[in-house]
Coordinates of C-alpha atoms in Angstrom, one line a residue:
F1 CA -43.3 61.9 -23.4
R2 CA -46.1 63.2 -25.0
E3 CA -44.3 65.5 -27.3
T4 CA -42.1 67.5 -25.0
L5 CA -38.8 66.2 -26.1
T6 CA -39.0 67.7 -29.4
S7 CA -35.6 68.3 -31.7
N8 CA -35.8 71.7 -30.2
A9 CA -35.6 70.5 -26.7
V10 CA -33.5 67.5 -26.4
V11 CA -30.3 66.4 -28.9
V12 CA -28.8 63.0 -28.9
E13 CA -25.7 61.8 -29.6
W14 CA -23.1 59.0 -29.5
S15 CA -19.9 60.1 -27.6
S16 CA -16.6 58.1 -28.1
R17 CA -15.2 59.7 -25.1
M18 CA -17.4 59.0 -22.5
T19 CA -15.7 56.3 -20.5
L20 CA -17.1 56.7 -17.1
C21 CA -21.0 56.7 -17.7
A22 CA -23.3 54.9 -20.1
G23 CA -25.2 57.9 -20.4
Q24 CA -25.3 61.3 -19.3
C25 CA -28.4 64.3 -19.9
S26 CA -26.9 67.9 -19.7
Y27 CA -28.6 71.3 -19.6
R28 CA -27.7 74.2 -22.3
G29 CA -28.0 77.5 -21.6
K30 CA -30.7 79.6 -20.3
G31 CA -33.2 77.6 -22.8
S32 CA -34.8 74.4 -22.4
M33 CA -32.3 72.6 -24.6
C34 CA -31.3 69.4 -23.3
R35 CA -28.1 66.8 -24.7
V36 CA -28.1 63.3 -24.1
A37 CA -25.0 61.8 -24.5
L38 CA -24.7 57.7 -24.8
S39 CA -21.2 56.4 -24.4
E40 CA -19.9 54.1 -27.4
P41 CA -17.5 52.5 -25.7
L42 CA -19.5 51.3 -23.0
L43 CA -22.5 50.6 -24.7
K44 CA -21.4 49.1 -28.1
F45 CA -21.0 45.3 -26.5
R46 CA -24.2 45.7 -24.6
S47 CA -27.8 44.0 -25.4
S48 CA -30.2 46.6 -27.2
T49 CA -32.4 46.3 -24.2
E50 CA -29.7 47.9 -21.8
V51 CA -28.9 50.6 -24.2
K52 CA -32.5 51.2 -24.8
E53 CA -32.6 51.2 -21.0
T54 CA -30.1 54.0 -20.8
L55 CA -31.9 56.0 -23.2
L56 CA -34.4 56.1 -21.7
H57 CA -33.0 56.7 -18.5
E58 CA -31.3 60.1 -19.6
M59 CA -34.4 61.0 -21.5
I60 CA -36.6 61.0 -17.8
H61 CA -34.0 63.2 -16.8
A62 CA -34.5 65.6 -19.8
W63 CA -38.0 65.3 -19.6
Q64 CA -38.0 66.7 -16.0
F65 CA -36.0 69.5 -16.9
V66 CA -38.1 70.3 -20.6
T67 CA -41.2 70.3 -18.1
A68 CA -40.1 71.4 -14.7
G69 CA -36.9 73.2 -15.0
N70 CA -34.9 70.3 -13.0
R71 CA -31.4 70.8 -13.5
D72 CA -30.8 67.8 -11.1
R73 CA -29.1 64.9 -12.7
E74 CA -29.4 62.8 -9.5
D75 CA -32.7 63.7 -9.1
H76 CA -34.3 60.3 -9.0
G77 CA -37.1 60.8 -6.6
S78 CA -41.1 60.6 -6.7
I79 CA -41.4 62.3 -10.1
F80 CA -38.4 60.2 -11.8
C81 CA -39.6 56.8 -10.8
N82 CA -43.8 57.7 -11.3
K83 CA -42.4 58.7 -15.3
M84 CA -40.5 55.5 -15.0
R85 CA -43.4 53.4 -13.8
E86 CA -45.1 54.7 -16.7
I87 CA -43.1 54.1 -19.7
N88 CA -42.6 50.5 -18.1
A89 CA -46.5 50.1 -18.3

């Protein structure tokens, strides 16, 4: 992510209350602060690979917001897919 996802831009937290989705990226305020939440109940019995994939997925959403102001959490278009391919290369 080329140093764009700093501690001033993104907070990553485990959530014991999230039970419907494995991860979620939300945006706070008018600045470029994001919260990535990972579901403890859904991920605690998953492999480390699945946890990493979930984290990376949400980090791409955070990166899209921090770099371009894209707040659409459902956006899995060309920019999202290109970043995913770059990470997996």
